[in-house]
Amino acid sequence: VRRFDVVVIGSGPAGQRAAVQAAKLDRTVAVIDKRRELGGVSINTGTIPSKTLREAVLDLSGRRERLLYDSAPARPPVPIRDLLQRATQVIQHERRVVQAQLARNGVRVFEGAGRFAGPNQVVVEGPGETVTLEGSTIVVAVGTAPAQPPGLAVDHHRVVTSDDVLHLERLPRTMAVVGAGIIGVEYATIFAALGIEVTLIDKRTEILDMVDRELVAAFATAARRLGVTMRLGEEVRGIEALDPDHALLLLRSGKRMATDLVLISAGRHGATGDLQLDRAGLGADERGRIVVDEHYRTAVPHIYAVGDCVGAPGLASIAMEQGRHAVLHALGMPTAGPTRQFPFGIFAIPEISWVGPTEAELTAQDVPFETGVARYDEIARGQILGDEEGMLKLIVHLETRELLAVWVLGTQATELVHIGQTAMVLGGNLDFVVNNVFNYPTLAECYKVAGLDAFNKLRALGALPATTVTPAS
Ligand SMILES: Cc1cc2nc3c(=O)[nH]c(=O)nc-3n(C[C@H](O)[C@H](O)[C@H](O)COP(=O)(O)OP(=O)(O)OC[C@H]3O[C@@H](n4cnc5c(N)ncnc54)[C@H](O)[C@@H]3O)c2cc1C
C-alpha cells in the first residue's frame, strides 16, 4: 500500500487541477488514469480535437476567404488527413503540457483503472503490477462516456460517437447527426462547412433549449445557410446497415434516411460504473452521476467528486475550477466559494456564448428588464471580418441598470463574452458600458453600441434617474 495525502482518480481538467492545487500546498499527490494519454476527454477526444478541427475546417475549406473575396478560387475537397494532422499536433502538445505540469509539481502518475477497495483505498489495475493507494483525501474525477441509446448500435465505422471522429478514415458525402445538443450542433456545422450534406435530427422540437431564443433563431438561419437540414420532433428508432458503407436511419414517423455516416450525440453518462463506489459507501444515479454538496464533497466527507461525473454543466472550464475548489476545501484553505457567474461557449459555426440567464428565464422570474442589441453588420470590424450574421445582446435590469446577461453570436463570441462577464462579476452596470471607450474598429465596440441601444430605450421609458449622465455618443 502506498500512502498519499491526496489521491485523484482521472487526469482530465478536473483531476489535473485538483492534483496540481494539492501539490502546490505541499501535499503528496497521486493521479490515476486508465488511459496512457493524460488529459481526459478534454484533450484526447472532446474539447481540443473538436475545437482544432473547427479552426482547420475554417482555414482549409476556404470559407473565411470566400466570405471576404468574390474572386476566391473554389478549393478542392479537404483531405481528412490534413484536418486530423492538425488536431493530432495540438493534442500531442497539450498532453505534453499536462505531463510536464504534473511532473514539475511532483505528482505521481499511475496508469490503470482505479476502483475503491475501501473508503480510503483505491486499487489500480493497469499494464504494470496492481497497486493499492491510500489517500487521506480522495478526489473522483472520472468524467463521462458517450451515452448509447438502445437500438442505436455504434459500429465505429458508419455509426460513430464524438469519440470516433479522430479515427474517421474518410470524409462522408452525407451525414446524420442524432442529437442537437451542444456537441451535435458543433459537429453538424463543422462538417457542413466542409460541404458535407448534414441532417441534424432531434426528438425535441427546439435546438439548444438553454440558449436565448433570439440567438437560436439567428443561429438556425446561419446553420441552414451553411447546409444543415434540421429534422426536429423526429425520433430515430433504429439504424440498419444498408451496405458496407451506408447506414439506414429508421425514424419513428415512418421516414427512412440513407446516409454515409451517423454521428450519435445523445448525451453522456458518468464513467463511475467500474469504480466500486459501494466499497467506499457511495453510489451513483441512473446516469452515473455522483451527488455532491456545494463544495463537491460526497456523502463520505473525505471523498470529493468533481467535473463531468457530478453532472451539469459539463464544461472543461468549470471542471478545472471544481477540482481546485474541492482540494482547497478538503485541505481547509479559504476559497472564494464555488463559481456562480460563469460563461458558456458553443463552438459551432457561428459561435454562441453567454453569461447570465435568457430573456425567457428572467420573464418567468418576473424580473423587469430591457435589452440592447448590436449587430456585427453595423460594426466596422464585423464588415472587415466579413461576418454579417453576428450579434451581441445585453440584458439590463429596468430599474437598477444592472447587467443581467450578455448573449453573443458570431466571430469571437466566446472571447467577447468575458468583457461582459468581468463587468457583471465586478458589479458594473449599463453605465460602465456606455461611458467607456472601446478600441475601434473591434468587435468589442458591440458593447458600446448595444449599451447605447439599451440606454436610449430606458430613457424613452423614463427609467433613467434625472442625475444620469448622458453619454457623449
Ligand atoms: C466533443 C466534445 C466537445 C467538447 N467541447 C468543450 C468545449 O469546447 N469547452 C468546454 O469547456 N468543454 C467541452 N467539452 C466538455 C469537456 O470535455 C468536459 O467537460 C471535461 O473533459 C470534463 O473533465 P473531467 O476532468 O470531469 O473528465 P474527463 O475529461 O472525462 O477525464 C476523466 C478521466 O478519467 C479517466 N478515468 C475514468 N474512469 C477511470 C478509472 N476508473 N480509473 C482511472 N481513470 C479513469 C479517463 O480515462 C479520463 O482521462 C466537450 C466534450 C466533448 C465530448
XYZ file of C-alpha atoms and ligand atoms in Angstrom:
526
model
C 0.000 0.000 0.000
C 1.358 3.405 -0.972
C 0.162 6.349 1.059
C -0.579 9.840 -0.269
C -2.244 12.897 1.201
C -4.453 13.201 -1.885
C -5.369 10.501 -4.420
C -7.072 11.717 -7.603
C -8.859 9.323 -9.973
C -8.835 10.773 -13.502
C -6.424 13.167 -15.236
C -8.957 15.281 -17.167
C -9.253 19.010 -16.438
C -10.935 18.373 -13.063
C -8.430 15.808 -11.783
C -5.412 17.601 -13.159
C -6.270 20.891 -11.448
C -7.134 19.123 -8.213
C -3.765 17.356 -8.232
C -1.727 20.461 -9.001
C -3.564 22.500 -6.362
C -2.836 19.857 -3.723
C 0.828 19.675 -4.780
C 1.140 23.477 -4.575
C 0.056 23.125 -0.955
C 2.948 20.713 -0.376
C 0.822 17.590 -0.142
C 1.883 14.225 -1.567
C -0.363 13.527 -4.545
C -1.136 10.576 -6.836
C -3.135 10.760 -10.073
C -4.577 7.594 -11.584
C -5.735 7.342 -15.187
C -6.809 4.270 -17.080
C -5.591 5.818 -20.322
C -1.902 6.082 -21.063
C -2.533 9.548 -22.509
C -3.226 12.131 -19.847
C -5.743 14.958 -20.185
C -9.094 13.156 -20.266
C -11.906 13.711 -22.731
C -10.964 17.350 -22.877
C -7.567 16.858 -24.533
C -7.923 13.471 -26.180
C -11.409 13.090 -27.637
C -13.589 16.125 -26.887
C -12.782 19.773 -26.434
C -9.346 20.103 -28.018
C -9.937 17.804 -31.027
C -13.283 19.430 -31.886
C -12.007 22.972 -31.498
C -8.862 22.304 -33.526
C -10.920 20.618 -36.255
C -13.191 23.651 -36.341
C -10.294 26.027 -36.967
C -8.724 23.660 -39.515
C -12.053 23.423 -41.371
C -12.430 27.207 -41.480
C -8.883 27.594 -42.840
C -8.643 24.663 -45.239
C -12.158 24.797 -46.701
C -11.552 28.377 -47.837
C -14.738 29.507 -46.062
C -13.010 32.515 -44.497
C -11.634 33.574 -47.876
C -14.964 33.146 -49.654
C -16.695 35.429 -47.161
C -14.216 38.181 -47.978
C -13.222 37.902 -51.633
C -15.534 37.411 -54.599
C -12.518 36.199 -56.561
C -11.557 33.489 -54.026
C -10.968 30.327 -56.053
C -13.019 27.220 -55.256
C -10.879 24.854 -53.187
C -10.652 21.112 -53.836
C -12.197 18.915 -51.107
C -10.142 18.976 -47.929
C -8.292 15.676 -47.346
C -9.198 14.215 -43.959
C -5.502 13.591 -43.367
C -4.846 17.365 -43.293
C -7.694 18.001 -40.858
C -6.679 15.250 -38.471
C -2.974 16.048 -38.646
C -3.600 19.486 -37.181
C -5.749 18.044 -34.388
C -3.109 15.419 -33.607
C -0.383 18.064 -33.322
C -2.374 20.133 -30.863
C -3.474 17.101 -28.841
C 0.090 15.838 -28.503
C 1.282 19.246 -27.418
C -1.457 19.567 -24.800
C -0.723 16.094 -23.440
C 2.923 17.056 -23.002
C 1.862 20.230 -21.168
C -0.207 18.199 -18.674
C 2.520 15.607 -18.216
C 5.163 18.265 -17.611
C 2.928 20.152 -15.203
C 2.246 17.069 -13.097
C 5.926 16.062 -13.128
C 7.097 19.589 -12.235
C 4.801 19.571 -9.231
C 5.960 16.150 -8.047
C 2.619 14.422 -8.703
C 2.972 10.627 -9.060
C 1.042 9.274 -12.043
C -0.303 5.692 -12.018
C -1.604 4.146 -15.253
C -4.543 1.818 -14.752
C -8.230 1.653 -13.887
C -8.890 2.736 -10.310
C -11.573 1.210 -8.109
C -12.384 1.592 -4.444
C -11.333 -1.158 -2.059
C -12.490 0.852 0.955
C -13.235 4.477 1.855
C -9.511 5.373 1.781
C -8.143 2.737 -0.594
C -8.057 2.697 -4.355
C -6.770 -0.310 -6.264
C -5.060 0.500 -9.560
C -5.082 -2.229 -12.164
C -3.082 -1.435 -15.246
C -0.426 -2.753 -17.566
C 2.072 -2.954 -14.689
C 1.673 -4.514 -11.254
C -1.602 -3.950 -9.406
C -1.089 -1.440 -6.604
C -3.220 -0.138 -3.766
C -3.081 3.563 -2.987
C -4.283 5.005 0.267
C -5.385 8.642 0.425
C -6.430 10.865 3.319
C -8.448 12.751 0.713
C -9.755 11.130 -2.458
C -10.952 13.116 -5.455
C -13.073 11.286 -8.016
C -12.723 12.957 -11.428
C -13.562 10.138 -13.824
C -15.629 12.164 -16.304
C -18.119 10.653 -18.731
C -18.514 8.395 -21.759
C -20.942 8.903 -24.677
C -24.456 7.578 -23.983
C -25.652 4.989 -26.485
C -29.451 4.983 -26.720
C -30.989 1.500 -27.095
C -31.377 0.408 -30.714
C -28.650 2.734 -31.990
C -25.610 0.440 -32.026
C -22.296 2.161 -32.660
C -20.014 0.261 -35.080
C -17.286 2.971 -35.101
C -17.410 2.977 -38.899
C -20.814 4.025 -40.275
C -22.274 4.802 -36.844
C -19.945 6.732 -34.567
C -19.851 8.948 -31.463
C -17.702 12.019 -30.920
C -15.005 9.673 -29.545
C -14.547 8.263 -33.069
C -14.252 11.497 -35.025
C -10.454 11.480 -34.886
C -10.398 7.982 -36.344
C -12.564 8.618 -39.414
C -10.902 7.124 -42.489
C -12.653 9.355 -44.992
C -14.977 12.302 -45.059
C -18.582 11.348 -45.770
C -20.649 12.920 -48.539
C -23.761 12.860 -46.391
C -24.078 12.687 -42.640
C -26.803 12.473 -39.995
C -26.193 13.912 -36.547
C -28.543 12.392 -33.959
C -28.998 14.759 -31.019
C -28.995 18.545 -31.320
C -27.262 19.374 -28.050
C -24.033 21.339 -27.920
C -21.757 18.601 -29.307
C -24.250 17.681 -32.052
C -24.708 21.259 -33.156
C -20.955 21.919 -33.128
C -20.101 18.915 -35.289
C -23.117 19.416 -37.599
C -21.940 22.903 -38.544
C -18.232 21.987 -38.658
C -18.910 19.138 -41.133
C -21.397 21.250 -43.114
C -18.696 23.906 -43.570
C -16.721 21.228 -45.463
C -19.547 20.943 -47.974
C -20.968 17.736 -46.461
C -24.785 17.450 -46.540
C -25.648 17.275 -42.848
C -29.036 16.412 -41.366
C -29.465 17.256 -37.694
C -32.136 15.151 -36.009
C -33.643 15.593 -32.557
C -36.813 14.369 -30.921
C -37.176 17.748 -29.240
C -38.857 20.397 -31.340
C -36.269 23.067 -30.449
C -32.486 23.028 -30.640
C -30.284 24.315 -27.807
C -33.021 24.856 -25.229
C -30.582 26.579 -22.841
C -29.900 29.381 -25.329
C -31.827 32.646 -25.663
C -34.457 32.198 -28.401
C -33.414 35.307 -30.348
C -29.925 33.854 -30.817
C -31.245 30.379 -31.594
C -33.373 31.846 -34.400
C -30.365 33.689 -35.857
C -28.158 30.616 -35.381
C -30.660 28.281 -37.077
C -30.774 30.571 -40.121
C -26.970 30.633 -40.291
C -26.735 26.838 -39.889
C -29.294 26.259 -42.668
C -27.376 28.642 -44.927
C -24.286 26.549 -44.233
C -26.103 23.441 -45.456
C -27.519 21.870 -42.284
C -31.014 20.399 -42.673
C -32.900 20.211 -39.381
C -35.371 17.458 -38.691
C -36.828 18.295 -35.303
C -39.582 16.449 -33.448
C -38.210 13.299 -35.122
C -37.029 10.313 -33.129
C -34.550 7.794 -34.508
C -35.997 4.377 -33.768
C -33.195 2.283 -35.206
C -30.204 2.204 -37.517
C -29.557 -0.578 -40.019
C -26.619 -1.317 -42.270
C -27.690 -0.553 -45.848
C -24.396 -1.752 -47.347
C -20.813 -1.792 -46.062
C -20.523 1.972 -46.398
C -24.038 3.284 -45.760
C -26.461 3.301 -42.869
C -30.243 3.462 -42.959
C -31.967 5.513 -40.284
C -35.473 4.463 -39.321
C -37.473 7.323 -37.859
C -40.461 6.880 -35.582
C -42.565 8.929 -38.027
C -42.037 6.197 -40.632
C -39.435 8.119 -42.643
C -36.224 6.447 -43.729
C -32.953 8.085 -44.470
C -29.824 6.670 -46.087
C -26.537 8.283 -45.163
C -22.771 7.705 -45.309
C -22.169 8.446 -41.636
C -24.254 8.718 -38.463
C -22.852 10.679 -35.521
C -24.704 9.904 -32.309
C -24.532 12.721 -29.798
C -27.223 11.751 -27.336
C -25.670 12.967 -24.097
C -23.049 11.427 -21.854
C -23.031 9.135 -18.799
C -20.814 9.394 -15.727
C -17.923 6.898 -16.026
C -18.486 5.641 -12.490
C -19.654 2.096 -13.328
C -16.327 0.344 -12.624
C -15.339 2.331 -9.534
C -16.973 0.000 -6.994
C -18.359 3.073 -5.267
C -20.244 0.870 -2.799
C -16.919 -0.190 -1.229
C -16.445 3.432 -0.233
C -20.032 3.799 0.974
C -21.108 5.754 -2.113
C -23.396 5.320 -5.103
C -24.298 6.950 -8.405
C -27.629 7.862 -10.008
C -29.074 6.235 -13.142
C -26.859 8.454 -15.337
C -23.709 7.516 -13.445
C -23.503 10.849 -11.603
C -22.268 11.231 -8.030
C -24.167 13.540 -5.666
C -22.051 16.271 -4.037
C -22.623 19.357 -1.885
C -21.652 22.919 -2.865
C -18.005 22.130 -2.072
C -18.042 18.967 -4.226
C -17.934 16.754 -1.121
C -19.735 13.422 -1.365
C -21.706 11.751 1.412
C -18.337 10.435 2.685
C -16.605 13.605 3.946
C -13.029 12.874 2.776
C -14.166 11.835 -0.736
C -14.837 14.607 -3.249
C -16.198 14.289 -6.786
C -15.603 16.922 -9.448
C -16.026 17.594 -13.143
C -18.447 15.923 -15.509
C -19.077 12.921 -13.217
C -21.144 15.193 -10.940
C -23.353 16.394 -13.832
C -24.078 19.794 -15.407
C -22.731 21.989 -16.843
C -20.283 19.544 -18.464
C -17.613 22.075 -19.326
C -13.847 21.714 -19.077
C -13.641 25.305 -17.819
C -15.881 24.537 -14.835
C -14.361 21.095 -14.250
C -10.962 22.750 -13.666
C -12.383 25.168 -11.153
C -14.300 22.442 -9.329
C -11.101 20.407 -8.968
C -9.251 23.347 -7.487
C -12.113 24.344 -5.202
C -12.628 20.789 -3.878
C -8.968 20.438 -2.878
C -8.844 23.865 -1.237
C -11.922 22.936 0.757
C -10.602 19.477 1.663
C -7.323 20.949 2.894
C -9.064 23.617 4.951
C -7.880 26.554 2.805
C -10.025 29.634 2.328
C -11.694 29.825 -1.091
C -13.748 32.422 -2.887
C -16.583 29.893 -2.976
C -17.911 27.931 -5.907
C -18.142 29.961 -9.112
C -21.691 31.003 -9.889
C -21.414 33.537 -12.720
C -19.650 31.548 -15.430
C -19.675 31.725 -19.224
C -20.856 29.081 -21.675
C -19.417 28.607 -25.137
C -20.775 26.689 -28.111
C -18.044 26.494 -30.734
C -20.374 25.875 -33.643
C -20.172 27.897 -36.861
C -21.153 30.578 -35.930
C -20.091 30.558 -32.266
C -22.536 31.241 -29.429
C -21.523 32.388 -25.980
C -23.255 33.813 -22.956
C -23.163 34.639 -19.313
C -26.384 35.013 -17.353
C -29.991 33.966 -17.949
C -32.177 34.019 -21.073
C -34.961 36.553 -21.601
C -37.478 33.739 -21.015
C -35.914 32.800 -17.656
C -35.984 36.400 -16.459
C -39.577 36.811 -17.581
C -40.551 33.662 -15.671
C -38.914 35.170 -12.559
C -40.807 38.498 -13.038
C -37.563 40.446 -13.392
C -38.210 43.703 -15.298
C -35.546 44.147 -17.982
C -34.708 45.889 -21.218
C -32.350 44.751 -23.954
C -29.803 46.456 -26.174
C -28.558 44.836 -29.367
C -25.583 45.454 -31.657
C -25.342 43.638 -34.961
C -21.957 42.865 -36.487
C -23.082 44.261 -39.839
C -23.318 47.740 -38.283
C -19.875 47.412 -36.662
C -16.789 48.253 -38.744
C -14.869 45.172 -37.511
C -17.815 42.960 -38.498
C -17.508 44.301 -42.055
C -13.750 43.871 -42.106
C -14.130 40.245 -40.974
C -16.986 39.584 -43.389
C -19.277 38.483 -40.540
C -22.739 39.888 -41.127
C -24.579 37.299 -39.039
C -23.171 38.151 -35.636
C -24.934 39.995 -32.836
C -24.396 40.937 -29.209
C -27.294 41.426 -26.829
C -27.177 42.935 -23.367
C -29.995 42.303 -20.912
C -30.241 45.071 -18.345
C -32.389 45.471 -15.234
C -35.006 48.115 -15.980
C -34.630 49.887 -12.638
C -31.066 49.310 -11.423
C -29.438 49.102 -14.891
C -27.554 46.061 -13.575
C -26.105 43.910 -16.379
C -28.107 40.704 -16.052
C -26.832 38.813 -19.076
C -24.698 39.050 -22.194
C -25.511 36.958 -25.284
C -23.169 36.835 -28.270
C -23.440 35.068 -31.628
C -20.702 35.205 -34.259
C -16.951 35.557 -34.672
C -15.056 35.666 -31.370
C -18.263 35.302 -29.348
C -16.522 33.026 -26.843
C -13.827 35.666 -26.218
C -16.091 38.735 -26.311
C -18.353 37.398 -23.591
C -15.623 37.847 -20.988
C -15.864 41.647 -21.142
C -19.469 41.459 -20.023
C -18.665 38.718 -17.511
C -15.993 40.903 -15.911
C -18.357 43.842 -15.671
C -21.065 41.645 -14.153
C -18.811 39.959 -11.595
C -17.398 43.334 -10.517
C -20.904 44.744 -10.140
C -20.726 47.059 -13.167
C -23.967 48.200 -14.703
C -25.048 49.648 -18.038
C -23.288 52.957 -17.257
C -19.918 51.153 -17.317
C -20.580 50.053 -20.876
C -21.914 53.322 -22.268
C -19.334 55.543 -20.563
C -16.313 53.521 -21.639
C -14.281 53.720 -24.813
C -13.501 50.507 -26.691
C -10.791 50.132 -29.318
C -12.018 50.918 -32.820
C -12.519 49.036 -35.052
C -13.072 45.965 -32.851
C -15.927 43.625 -32.106
C -15.770 44.878 -28.503
C -17.375 48.026 -29.844
C -20.596 45.972 -29.894
C -20.760 46.553 -26.132
C -20.917 50.311 -26.642
C -23.485 50.090 -29.432
C -25.690 47.598 -27.570
C -25.281 49.615 -24.375
C -26.419 52.808 -26.077
C -29.350 50.954 -27.593
C -30.469 49.811 -24.127
C -29.733 53.233 -22.645
C -31.894 55.006 -25.223
C -34.751 52.569 -24.618
C -34.548 53.194 -20.870
C -34.574 56.942 -21.442
C -37.623 56.657 -23.698
C -39.354 54.717 -20.898
C -38.467 57.380 -18.344
C -36.478 54.711 -16.477
C -33.330 56.814 -16.044
C -32.920 58.966 -12.889
C -32.605 62.705 -13.658
C -28.987 62.655 -12.445
C -27.849 60.062 -15.012
C -25.017 61.396 -17.147
C -25.942 61.230 -20.829
C -23.211 59.540 -22.830
C -21.426 61.656 -25.434
C -22.357 59.498 -28.407
C -16.929 16.571 -28.380
C -16.791 17.367 -27.104
C -16.541 18.718 -27.179
C -16.397 19.480 -26.009
N -16.139 20.800 -26.119
C -15.969 21.549 -24.991
C -15.625 22.929 -25.071
O -15.497 23.475 -26.157
N -15.436 23.622 -23.927
C -15.558 23.035 -22.698
O -15.357 23.716 -21.669
N -15.892 21.731 -22.590
C -16.093 20.983 -23.701
N -16.410 19.650 -23.605
C -16.602 19.073 -22.262
C -15.273 18.734 -21.604
O -14.519 17.873 -22.414
C -15.558 18.104 -20.263
O -16.348 18.983 -19.502
C -14.283 17.815 -19.493
O -13.410 16.980 -20.206
C -14.623 17.177 -18.142
O -13.460 16.989 -17.427
P -13.321 15.859 -16.315
O -11.969 16.059 -15.728
O -14.505 15.877 -15.445
O -13.393 14.471 -17.085
P -12.678 13.858 -18.361
O -12.042 14.893 -19.203
O -13.693 12.983 -18.977
O -11.499 12.964 -17.748
C -11.761 11.841 -16.970
C -10.531 10.960 -16.946
O -10.757 9.925 -16.009
C -10.226 8.720 -16.515
N -10.937 7.611 -15.861
C -12.237 7.273 -15.960
N -12.509 6.215 -15.170
C -11.356 5.890 -14.569
C -10.983 4.900 -13.633
N -11.873 4.031 -13.135
N -9.693 4.843 -13.240
C -8.772 5.708 -13.723
N -9.080 6.666 -14.606
C -10.347 6.764 -15.013
C -10.473 8.804 -18.002
O -9.578 7.958 -18.714
C -10.217 10.283 -18.266
O -8.868 10.512 -18.613
C -16.541 18.863 -24.748
C -16.801 17.487 -24.669
C -16.925 16.735 -25.826
C -17.200 15.264 -25.722
